[in-house]
Coordinates of C-alpha atoms and ligand atoms in Angstrom, one line a residue:
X241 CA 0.0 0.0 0.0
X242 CA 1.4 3.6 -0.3
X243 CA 3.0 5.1 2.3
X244 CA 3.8 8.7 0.8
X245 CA 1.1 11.0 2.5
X246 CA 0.5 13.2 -1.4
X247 CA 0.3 9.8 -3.5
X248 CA -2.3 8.4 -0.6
X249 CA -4.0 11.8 -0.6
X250 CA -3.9 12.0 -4.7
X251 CA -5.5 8.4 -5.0
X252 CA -8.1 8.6 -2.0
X253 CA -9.1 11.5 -4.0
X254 CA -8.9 10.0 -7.1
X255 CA -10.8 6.6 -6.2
X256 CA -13.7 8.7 -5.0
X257 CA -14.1 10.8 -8.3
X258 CA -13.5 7.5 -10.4
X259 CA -15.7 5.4 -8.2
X260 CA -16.3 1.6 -9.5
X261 CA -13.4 2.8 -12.1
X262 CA -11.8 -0.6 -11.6
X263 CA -8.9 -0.8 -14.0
X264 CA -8.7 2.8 -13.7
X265 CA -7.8 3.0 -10.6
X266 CA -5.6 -0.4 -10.9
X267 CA -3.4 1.1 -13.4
X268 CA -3.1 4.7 -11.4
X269 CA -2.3 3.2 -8.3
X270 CA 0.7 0.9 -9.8
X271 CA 2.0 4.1 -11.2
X272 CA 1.7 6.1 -7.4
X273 CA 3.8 2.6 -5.8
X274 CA 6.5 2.6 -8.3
X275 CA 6.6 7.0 -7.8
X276 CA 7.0 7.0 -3.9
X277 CA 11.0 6.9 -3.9
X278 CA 10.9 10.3 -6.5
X279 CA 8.3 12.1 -5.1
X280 CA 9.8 11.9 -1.6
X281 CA 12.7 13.5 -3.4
X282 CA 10.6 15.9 -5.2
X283 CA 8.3 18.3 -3.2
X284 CA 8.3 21.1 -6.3
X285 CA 5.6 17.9 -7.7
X286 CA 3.1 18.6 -4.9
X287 CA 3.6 22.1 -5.0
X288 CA 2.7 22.5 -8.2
X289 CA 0.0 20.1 -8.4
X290 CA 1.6 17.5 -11.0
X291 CA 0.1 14.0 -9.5
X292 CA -3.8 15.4 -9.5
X293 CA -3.3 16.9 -12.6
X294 CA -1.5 13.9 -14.3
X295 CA -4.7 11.5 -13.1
X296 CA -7.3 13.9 -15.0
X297 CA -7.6 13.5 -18.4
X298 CA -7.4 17.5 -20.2
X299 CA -10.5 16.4 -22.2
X300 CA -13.0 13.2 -22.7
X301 CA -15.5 12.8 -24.8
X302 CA -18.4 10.4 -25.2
X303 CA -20.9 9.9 -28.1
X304 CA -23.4 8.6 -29.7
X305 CA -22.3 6.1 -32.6
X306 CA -25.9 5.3 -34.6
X307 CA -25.4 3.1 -37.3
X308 CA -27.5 0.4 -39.9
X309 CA -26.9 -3.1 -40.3
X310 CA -27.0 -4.9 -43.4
X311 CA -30.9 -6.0 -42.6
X312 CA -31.4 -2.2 -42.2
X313 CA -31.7 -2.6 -38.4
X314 CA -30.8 0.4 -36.6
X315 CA -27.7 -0.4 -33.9
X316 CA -26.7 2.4 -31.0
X317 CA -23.2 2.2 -29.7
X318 CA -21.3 4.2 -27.4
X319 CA -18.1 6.1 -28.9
X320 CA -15.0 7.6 -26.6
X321 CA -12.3 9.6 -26.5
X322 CA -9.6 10.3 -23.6
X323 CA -7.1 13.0 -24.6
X324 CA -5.0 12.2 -20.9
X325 CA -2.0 14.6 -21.4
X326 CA -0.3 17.0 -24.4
X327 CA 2.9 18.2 -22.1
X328 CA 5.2 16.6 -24.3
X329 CA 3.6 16.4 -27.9
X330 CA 0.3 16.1 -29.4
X331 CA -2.4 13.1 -28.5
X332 CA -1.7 9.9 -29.4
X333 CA -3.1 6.3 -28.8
X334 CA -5.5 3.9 -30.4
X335 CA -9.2 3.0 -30.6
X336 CA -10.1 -0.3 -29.3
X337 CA -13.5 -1.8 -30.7
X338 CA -14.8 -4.8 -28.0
X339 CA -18.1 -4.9 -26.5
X340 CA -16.0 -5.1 -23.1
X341 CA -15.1 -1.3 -23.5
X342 CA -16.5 1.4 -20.7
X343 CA -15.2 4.8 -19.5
X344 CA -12.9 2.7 -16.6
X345 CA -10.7 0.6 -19.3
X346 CA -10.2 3.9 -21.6
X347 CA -8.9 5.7 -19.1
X348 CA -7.1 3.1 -18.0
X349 CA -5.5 2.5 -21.4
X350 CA -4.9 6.6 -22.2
X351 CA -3.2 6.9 -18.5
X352 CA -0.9 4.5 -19.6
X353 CA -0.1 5.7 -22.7
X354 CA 1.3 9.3 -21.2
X355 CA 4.2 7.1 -19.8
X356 CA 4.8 4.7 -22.8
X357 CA 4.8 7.2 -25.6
X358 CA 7.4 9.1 -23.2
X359 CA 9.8 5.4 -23.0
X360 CA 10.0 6.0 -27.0
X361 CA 11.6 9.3 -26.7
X362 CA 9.5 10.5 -29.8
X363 CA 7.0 13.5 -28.8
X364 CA 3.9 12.1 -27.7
X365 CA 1.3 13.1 -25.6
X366 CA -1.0 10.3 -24.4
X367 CA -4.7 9.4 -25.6
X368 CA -7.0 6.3 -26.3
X369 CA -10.2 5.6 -27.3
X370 CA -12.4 3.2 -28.6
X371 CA -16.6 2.0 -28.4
X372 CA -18.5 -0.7 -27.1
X373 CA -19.1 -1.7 -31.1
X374 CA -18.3 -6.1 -31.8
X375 CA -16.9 -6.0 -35.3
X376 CA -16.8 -10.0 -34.9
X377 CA -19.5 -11.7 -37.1
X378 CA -20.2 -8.4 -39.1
X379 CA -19.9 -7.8 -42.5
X380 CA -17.2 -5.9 -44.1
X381 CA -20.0 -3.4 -45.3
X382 CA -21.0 -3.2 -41.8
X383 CA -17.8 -2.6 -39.9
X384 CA -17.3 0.1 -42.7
X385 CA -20.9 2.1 -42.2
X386 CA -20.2 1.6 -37.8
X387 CA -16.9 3.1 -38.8
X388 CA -18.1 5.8 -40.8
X389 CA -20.4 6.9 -38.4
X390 CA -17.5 6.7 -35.8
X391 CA -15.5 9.0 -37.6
X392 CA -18.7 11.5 -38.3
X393 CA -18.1 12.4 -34.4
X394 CA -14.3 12.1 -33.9
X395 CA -13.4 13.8 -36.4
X396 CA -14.1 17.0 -34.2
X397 CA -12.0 16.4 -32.2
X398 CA -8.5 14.8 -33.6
X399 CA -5.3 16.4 -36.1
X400 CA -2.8 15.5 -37.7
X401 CA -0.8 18.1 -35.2
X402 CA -3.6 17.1 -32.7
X403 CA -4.2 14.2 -31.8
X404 CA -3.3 11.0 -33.8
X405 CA -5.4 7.8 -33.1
X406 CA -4.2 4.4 -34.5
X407 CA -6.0 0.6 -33.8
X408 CA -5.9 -1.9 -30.8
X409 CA -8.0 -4.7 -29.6
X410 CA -10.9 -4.9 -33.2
X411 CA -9.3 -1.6 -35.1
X412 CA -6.9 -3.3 -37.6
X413 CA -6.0 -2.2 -41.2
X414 CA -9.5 -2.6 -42.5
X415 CA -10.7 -0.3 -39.7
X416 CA -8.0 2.2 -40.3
X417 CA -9.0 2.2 -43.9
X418 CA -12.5 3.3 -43.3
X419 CA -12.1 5.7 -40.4
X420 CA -9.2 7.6 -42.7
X421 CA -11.5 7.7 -45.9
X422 CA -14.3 9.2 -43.7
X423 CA -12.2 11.4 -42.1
X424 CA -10.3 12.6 -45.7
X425 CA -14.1 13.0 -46.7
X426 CA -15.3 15.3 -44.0
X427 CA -12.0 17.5 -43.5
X428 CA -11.2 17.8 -47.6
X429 CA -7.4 17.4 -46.2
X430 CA -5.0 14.4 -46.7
X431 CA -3.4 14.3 -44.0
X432 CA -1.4 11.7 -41.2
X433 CA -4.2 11.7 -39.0
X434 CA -4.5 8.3 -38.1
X435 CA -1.5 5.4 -38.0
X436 CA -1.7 2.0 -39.1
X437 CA -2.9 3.1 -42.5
X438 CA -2.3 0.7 -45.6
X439 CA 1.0 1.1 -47.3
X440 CA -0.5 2.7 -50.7
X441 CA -1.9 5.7 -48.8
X442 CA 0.7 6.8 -46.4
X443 CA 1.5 4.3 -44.1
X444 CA 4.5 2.7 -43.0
X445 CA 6.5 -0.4 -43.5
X446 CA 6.9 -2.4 -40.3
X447 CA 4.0 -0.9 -38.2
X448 CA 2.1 -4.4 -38.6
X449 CA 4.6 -5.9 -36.8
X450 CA 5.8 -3.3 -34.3
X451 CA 4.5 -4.5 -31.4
X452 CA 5.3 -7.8 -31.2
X453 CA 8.6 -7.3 -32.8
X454 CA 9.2 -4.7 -30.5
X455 CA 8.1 -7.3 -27.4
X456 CA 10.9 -9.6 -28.6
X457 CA 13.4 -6.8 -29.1
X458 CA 12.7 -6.1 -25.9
X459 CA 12.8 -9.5 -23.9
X460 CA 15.8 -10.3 -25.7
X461 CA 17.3 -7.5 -24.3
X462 CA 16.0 -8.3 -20.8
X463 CA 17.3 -11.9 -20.8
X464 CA 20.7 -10.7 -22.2
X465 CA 21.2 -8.2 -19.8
X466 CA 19.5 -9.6 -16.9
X467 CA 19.5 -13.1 -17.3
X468 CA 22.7 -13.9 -19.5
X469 CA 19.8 -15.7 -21.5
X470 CA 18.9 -15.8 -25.4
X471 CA 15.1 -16.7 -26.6
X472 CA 17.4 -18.8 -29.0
X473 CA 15.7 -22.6 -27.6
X474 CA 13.4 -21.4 -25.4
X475 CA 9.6 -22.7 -24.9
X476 CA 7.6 -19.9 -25.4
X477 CA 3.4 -19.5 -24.5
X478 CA 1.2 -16.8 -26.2
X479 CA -1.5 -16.0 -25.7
X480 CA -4.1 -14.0 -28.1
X481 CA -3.9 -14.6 -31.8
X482 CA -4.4 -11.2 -33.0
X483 CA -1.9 -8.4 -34.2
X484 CA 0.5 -8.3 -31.3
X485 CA 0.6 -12.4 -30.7
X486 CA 1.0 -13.0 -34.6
X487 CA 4.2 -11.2 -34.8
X488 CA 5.7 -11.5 -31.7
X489 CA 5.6 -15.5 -32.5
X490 CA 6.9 -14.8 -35.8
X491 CA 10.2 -12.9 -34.1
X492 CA 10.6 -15.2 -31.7
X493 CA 10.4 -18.0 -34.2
X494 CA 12.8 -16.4 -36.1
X495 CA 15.5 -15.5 -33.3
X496 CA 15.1 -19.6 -32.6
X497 CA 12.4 -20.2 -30.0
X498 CA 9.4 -22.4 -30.2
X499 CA 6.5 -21.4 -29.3
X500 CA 4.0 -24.2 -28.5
X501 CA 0.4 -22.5 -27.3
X502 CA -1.4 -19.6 -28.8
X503 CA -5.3 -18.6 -27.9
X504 CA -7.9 -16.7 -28.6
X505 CA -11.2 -15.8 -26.2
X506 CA -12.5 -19.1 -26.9
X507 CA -9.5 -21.5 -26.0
X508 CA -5.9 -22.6 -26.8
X509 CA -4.3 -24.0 -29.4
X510 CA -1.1 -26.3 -28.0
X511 CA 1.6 -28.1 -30.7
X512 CA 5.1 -29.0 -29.3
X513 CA 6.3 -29.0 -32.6
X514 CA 6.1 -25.5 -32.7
X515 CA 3.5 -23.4 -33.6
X516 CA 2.5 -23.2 -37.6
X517 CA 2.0 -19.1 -38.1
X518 CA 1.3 -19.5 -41.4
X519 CA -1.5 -21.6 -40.5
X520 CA -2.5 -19.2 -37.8
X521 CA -2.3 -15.8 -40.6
X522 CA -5.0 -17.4 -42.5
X523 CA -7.3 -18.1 -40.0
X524 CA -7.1 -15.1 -37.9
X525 CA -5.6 -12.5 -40.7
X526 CA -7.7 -14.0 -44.5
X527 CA -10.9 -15.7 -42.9
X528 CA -11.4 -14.0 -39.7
X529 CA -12.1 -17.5 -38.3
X530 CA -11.3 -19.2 -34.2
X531 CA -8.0 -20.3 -33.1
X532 CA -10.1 -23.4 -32.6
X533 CA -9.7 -24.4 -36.6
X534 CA -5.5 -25.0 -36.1
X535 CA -6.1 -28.7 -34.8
X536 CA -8.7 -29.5 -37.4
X537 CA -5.6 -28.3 -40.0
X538 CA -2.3 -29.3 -38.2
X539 CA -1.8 -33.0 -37.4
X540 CA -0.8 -33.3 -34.2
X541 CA -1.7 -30.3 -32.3
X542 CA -4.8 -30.1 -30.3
X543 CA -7.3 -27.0 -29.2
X544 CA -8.4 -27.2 -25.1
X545 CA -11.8 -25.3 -24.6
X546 CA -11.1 -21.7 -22.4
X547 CA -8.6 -19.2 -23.2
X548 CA -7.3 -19.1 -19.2
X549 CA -5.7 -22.4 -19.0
X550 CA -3.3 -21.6 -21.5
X551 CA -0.8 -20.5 -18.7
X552 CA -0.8 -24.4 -17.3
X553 CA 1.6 -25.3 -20.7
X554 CA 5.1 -25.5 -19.3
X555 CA 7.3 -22.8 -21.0
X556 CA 10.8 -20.9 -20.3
X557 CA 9.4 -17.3 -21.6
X558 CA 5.3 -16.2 -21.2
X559 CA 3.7 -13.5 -23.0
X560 CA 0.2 -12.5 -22.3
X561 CA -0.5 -10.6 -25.8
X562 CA -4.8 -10.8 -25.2
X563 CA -6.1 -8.3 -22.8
X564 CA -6.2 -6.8 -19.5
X565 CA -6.0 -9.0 -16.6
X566 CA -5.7 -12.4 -18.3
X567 CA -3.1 -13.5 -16.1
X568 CA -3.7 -13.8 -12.2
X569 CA -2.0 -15.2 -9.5
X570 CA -3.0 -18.9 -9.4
X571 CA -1.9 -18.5 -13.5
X572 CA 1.2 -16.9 -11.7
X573 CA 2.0 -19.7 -9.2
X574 CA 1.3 -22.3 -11.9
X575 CA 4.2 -21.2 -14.5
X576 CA 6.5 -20.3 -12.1
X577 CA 6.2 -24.0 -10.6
X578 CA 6.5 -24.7 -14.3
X579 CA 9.9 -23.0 -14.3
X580 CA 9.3 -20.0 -16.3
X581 CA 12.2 -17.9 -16.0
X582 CA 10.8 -14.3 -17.9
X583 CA 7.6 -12.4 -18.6
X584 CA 6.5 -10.3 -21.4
X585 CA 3.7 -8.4 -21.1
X586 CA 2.7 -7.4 -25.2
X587 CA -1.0 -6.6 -24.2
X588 CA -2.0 -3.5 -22.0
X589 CA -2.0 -4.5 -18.2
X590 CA -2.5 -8.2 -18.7
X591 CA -1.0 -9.5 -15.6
X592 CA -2.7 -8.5 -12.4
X593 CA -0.7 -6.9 -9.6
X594 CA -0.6 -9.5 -7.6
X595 CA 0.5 -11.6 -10.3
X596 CA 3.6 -9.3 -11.2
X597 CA 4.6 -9.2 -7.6
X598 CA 4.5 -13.0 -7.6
X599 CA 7.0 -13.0 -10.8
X600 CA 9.1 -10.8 -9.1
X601 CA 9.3 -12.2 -5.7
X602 CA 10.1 -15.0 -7.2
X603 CA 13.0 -13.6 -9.2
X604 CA 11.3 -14.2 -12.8
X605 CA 12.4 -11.6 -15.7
X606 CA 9.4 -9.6 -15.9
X607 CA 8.8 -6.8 -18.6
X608 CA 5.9 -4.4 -17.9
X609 CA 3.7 -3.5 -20.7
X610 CA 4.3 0.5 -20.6
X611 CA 7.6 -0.5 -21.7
X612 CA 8.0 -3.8 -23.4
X613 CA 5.2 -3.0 -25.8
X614 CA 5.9 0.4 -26.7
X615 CA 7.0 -0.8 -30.4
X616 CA 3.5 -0.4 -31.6
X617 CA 3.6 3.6 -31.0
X618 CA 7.3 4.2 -31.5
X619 CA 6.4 2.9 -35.1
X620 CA 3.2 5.0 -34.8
X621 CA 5.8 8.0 -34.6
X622 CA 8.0 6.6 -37.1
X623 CA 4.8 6.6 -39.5
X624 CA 3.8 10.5 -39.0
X625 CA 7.4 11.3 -39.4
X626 CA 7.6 10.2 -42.8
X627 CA 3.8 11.5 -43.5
X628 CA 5.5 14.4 -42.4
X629 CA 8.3 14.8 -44.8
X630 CA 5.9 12.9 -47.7
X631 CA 8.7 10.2 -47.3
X632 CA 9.0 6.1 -47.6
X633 CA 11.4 4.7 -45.4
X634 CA 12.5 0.9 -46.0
X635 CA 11.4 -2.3 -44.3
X636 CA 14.6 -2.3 -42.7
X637 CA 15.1 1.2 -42.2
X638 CA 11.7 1.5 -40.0
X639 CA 12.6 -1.8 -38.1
X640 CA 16.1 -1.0 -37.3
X641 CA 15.0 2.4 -35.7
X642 CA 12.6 0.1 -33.7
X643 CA 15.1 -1.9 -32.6
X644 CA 17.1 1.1 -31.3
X645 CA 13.9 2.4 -29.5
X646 CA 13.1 -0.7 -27.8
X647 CA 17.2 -1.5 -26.6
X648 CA 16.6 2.4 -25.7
X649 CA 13.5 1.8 -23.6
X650 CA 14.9 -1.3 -21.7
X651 CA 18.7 0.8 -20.3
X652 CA 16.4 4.1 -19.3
X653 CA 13.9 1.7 -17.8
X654 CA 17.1 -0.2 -15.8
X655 CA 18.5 2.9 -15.0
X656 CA 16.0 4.6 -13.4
X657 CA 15.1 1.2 -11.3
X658 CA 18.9 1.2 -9.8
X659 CA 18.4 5.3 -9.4
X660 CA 15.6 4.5 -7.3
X661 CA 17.2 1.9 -5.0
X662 CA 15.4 -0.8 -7.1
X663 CA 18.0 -3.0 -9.6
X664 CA 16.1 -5.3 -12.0
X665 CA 12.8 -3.5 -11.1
X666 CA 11.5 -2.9 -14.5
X667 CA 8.1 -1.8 -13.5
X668 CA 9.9 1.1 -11.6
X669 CA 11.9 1.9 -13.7
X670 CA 10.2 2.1 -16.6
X671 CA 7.3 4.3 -14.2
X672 CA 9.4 6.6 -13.2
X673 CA 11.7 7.0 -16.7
X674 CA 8.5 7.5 -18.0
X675 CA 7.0 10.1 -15.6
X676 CA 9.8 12.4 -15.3
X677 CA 9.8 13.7 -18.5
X678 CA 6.2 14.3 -18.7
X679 CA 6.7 15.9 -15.3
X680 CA 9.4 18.0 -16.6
X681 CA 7.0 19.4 -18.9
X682 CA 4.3 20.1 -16.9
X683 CA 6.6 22.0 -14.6
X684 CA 7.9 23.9 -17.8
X685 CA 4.3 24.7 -19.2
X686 CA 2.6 26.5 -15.9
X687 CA -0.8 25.6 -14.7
X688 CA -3.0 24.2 -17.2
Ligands
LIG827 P1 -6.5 -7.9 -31.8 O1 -7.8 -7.5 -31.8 O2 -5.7 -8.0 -33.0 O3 -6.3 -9.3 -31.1 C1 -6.8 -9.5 -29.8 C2 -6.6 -11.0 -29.4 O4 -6.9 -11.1 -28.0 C3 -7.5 -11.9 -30.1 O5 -6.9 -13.1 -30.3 C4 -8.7 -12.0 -29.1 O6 -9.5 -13.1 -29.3 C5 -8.0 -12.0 -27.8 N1 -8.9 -11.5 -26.7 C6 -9.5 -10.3 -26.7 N2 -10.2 -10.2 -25.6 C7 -10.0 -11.3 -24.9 C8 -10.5 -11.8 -23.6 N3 -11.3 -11.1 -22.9 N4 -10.0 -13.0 -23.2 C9 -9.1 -13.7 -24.0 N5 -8.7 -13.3 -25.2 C10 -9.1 -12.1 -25.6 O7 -5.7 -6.9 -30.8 P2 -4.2 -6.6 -30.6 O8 -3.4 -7.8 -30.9 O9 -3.9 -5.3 -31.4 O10 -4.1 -6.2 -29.1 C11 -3.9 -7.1 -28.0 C12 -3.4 -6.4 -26.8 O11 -2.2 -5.6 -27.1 C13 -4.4 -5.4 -26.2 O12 -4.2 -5.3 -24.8 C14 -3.9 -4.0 -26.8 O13 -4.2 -2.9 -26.0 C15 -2.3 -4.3 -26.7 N6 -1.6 -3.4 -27.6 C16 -1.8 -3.4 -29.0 C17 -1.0 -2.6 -29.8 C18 -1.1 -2.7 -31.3 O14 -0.3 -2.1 -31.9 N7 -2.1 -3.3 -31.8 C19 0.0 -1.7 -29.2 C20 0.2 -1.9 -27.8 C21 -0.6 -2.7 -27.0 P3 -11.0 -13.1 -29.9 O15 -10.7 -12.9 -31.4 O16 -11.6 -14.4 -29.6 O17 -11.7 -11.9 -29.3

């Protein structure tokens, strides 16, 4: 629990203007334990306000999103949009379609953000948004008129100099596609308002992959440094078989591990002879289909019902690359038994706290989220840089500078863990690399 009297004060505050806010206030309150060593050191952050401010978003929206289906019935969803913090560039963070999505887990998502677009060292402010809108089981002509009609409201109230969404959880390139066009429509201006976009009009090599690349980048730099490790023979458990999952499997195939369970909300797919990803791509990337088909095609491998039990397969590296809190403490306790000797978080918050303070009681490699999948919007940044300059960079180019951003991210994060008494700590570390320049700025900018 915290012990500083201003974070306590900050989240008793906080709790009660946020109330039933769960992941919210989850997410928040991580942040305020891994703060308490610099903010004893810094009273000029009380004095001028910085932790109530940082835990208010500067502007949220909510709206209406009305939309037809293709039997002409009419469908209402909810639409949102958290801009958390400009001090240190404009808004930036992606819209996440899933009929699981309320005010709490926005807010949760665009309060993280202000720390991992800081870990990139590009300048980003944090944002995130998103609706309550299933695309699953709807027709491409659907998912284009809900997007359509999400863009008719948004459109107020995002730039290219602005604020820049991109996807997440349902918002993938054919998403992207639709949002821009009705955006291009409504403004009259071509323009990089939105990453992720399709490589024919403006976006940019290697974003695809970013984050899950940018999850092995960063785990191999972990086990290197930390753990005089390689993935290079390692068992390796995924979870999720969407954007992040696909291509963190596909690096960590390539760099030598096998990776032997994948999942999707449904259940797990296990095959010790390694996972088949082109197999996966065409199910989950061409048809759209469950994670479920993989044992009807590979000989071999077999699907369990229930996407939790995935964490029971014995493996050397985990990465929970599905959703928030997929990964609790009995999950915890069962792969450390297992002998898993590192943790990569590539989804947003998956592991809950007590299950991160397991790992690390119990001296398991573990690499926060905020930091370890920051390859996503480093990328992001990489894309409105060249939109920017009307430039193409290569394949290689793009991923290079990714790899540079994530090796980055994981010495700043290590740093400021040993600065604050806490070696190996990368949840600290990468907190409180993260805060301080956002905190710089704020202190820099005056009251606003
Ligand atoms: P996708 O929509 O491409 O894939 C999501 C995957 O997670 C699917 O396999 C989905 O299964 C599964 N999933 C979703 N909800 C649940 C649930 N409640 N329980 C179990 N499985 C679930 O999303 P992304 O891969 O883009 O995002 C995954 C995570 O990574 C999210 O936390 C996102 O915030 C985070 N992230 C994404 C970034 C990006 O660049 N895309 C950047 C940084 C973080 P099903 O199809 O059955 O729903």
């Amino acid at each position: 629990m915290l012990r500083n009297r201003y974070l306590k004060e900050v989240y008793q505050g906080t709790a009660e203007r946020n109330r039933g806010e769960t992941e919210f206030l989850q997410a928040v309150l991580e942040v305020f334990l891994s703060l308490e060593p610099y903010v004893e050191r810094h009273p000029e952050l009380e004095a001028h306000g910085i932790m109530e401010r940082l835990v208010e978003p500067e502007r949220m929206v909510t709206f209406r999103v009305t939309w037809e289906d293709d039997r002409g019935r009419v469908h209402v969803n909810r639409g949102y949009r958290v801009q958390f913090s400009s001090a240190i560039g404009p808004y930036k963070g992606g819209l996440r379609f899933h009929p699981s999505v309320n005010a709490s887990i926005i807010k949760f998502l665009g309060f993280e953000q202000i720390f991992k677009n800081s870990l990139t060292s590009l300048s980003l402010g944090g944002a995130k948004g998103g609706a309550d809108f299933d695309p699953k089981g709807r027709s491409d002509g659907e998912v284009m008129r809900f997007c359509k009609a999400f863009m008719t409201e948004l459109h107020r109230h995002i730039g290219a100099n602005c604020d820049v969404p991109a996807g997440d959880i349902g918002v993938g390139g054919r998403e992207i596609g639709y949002l821009f066009g009705q955006y291009k429509r409504l403004c009259n201006n071509f323009t990089g308002v939105l990453t992720g976009k399709g490589l024919h009009y403006g976006g940019s090599l290697t974003r695809k992959e970013a984050t899950g690349y940018g999850l092995i980048y960063f785990v191999e730099e972990m086990l290197r440094c930390l753990g005089h490790e390689t993935v290079f023979g390692k068992t390796l458990v995924v979870s999720g078989s969407g954007n992040v999952a696909i291509y963190a499997v596909e690096k960590a195939t390539r760099l030598g591990g096998r990776v032997v369970a994948m999942s999707d909300s449904g259940g797990y797919i296990l095959d010790e002879n390694g996972i088949q990803l082109d197999v996966v791509k065409a199910i989950k990337e061409e048809e759209r289909g469950r994670i479920s088909d993989y044992a009807r095609r590979v000989p071999g491998s077999r699907y369990v019902e229930g996407c939790r039990g995935i964490w029971s397969v014995p493996c050397a590296i985990a990465l929970p690359c599905a959703t928030q809190n997929e990964l609790d403490l009995a999950a915890a306790r069962t792969l450390v038994d297992n002998g898993v000797i590192a943790v990569g978080e590539g989804a947003n918050m998956p592991c809950t706290a007590e299950a991160a303070a397991y790992f690390q009681e119990h001296r398991v490699l573990f690499a926060p989220a905020k930091a370890a999948n920051a390859g996503g919007v480093a990328a992001s940044g990489l894309e409105m840089s060249q939109n920017a300059m009307r430039a193409s960079w290569s394949f290689e180019q793009v991923e290079e500078k990714l790899r540079d951003i994530m090796v980055h991210i994981f010495q700043i994060s290590q740093e400021a863990a040993a600065g604050c008494g806490r070696p190996g700590d990368l949840i600290t570390g990468a907190n409180v690399a993260g805060f301080v320049k956002v905190a710089e700025a704020m202190l820099s900018e005056g009251l606003y």
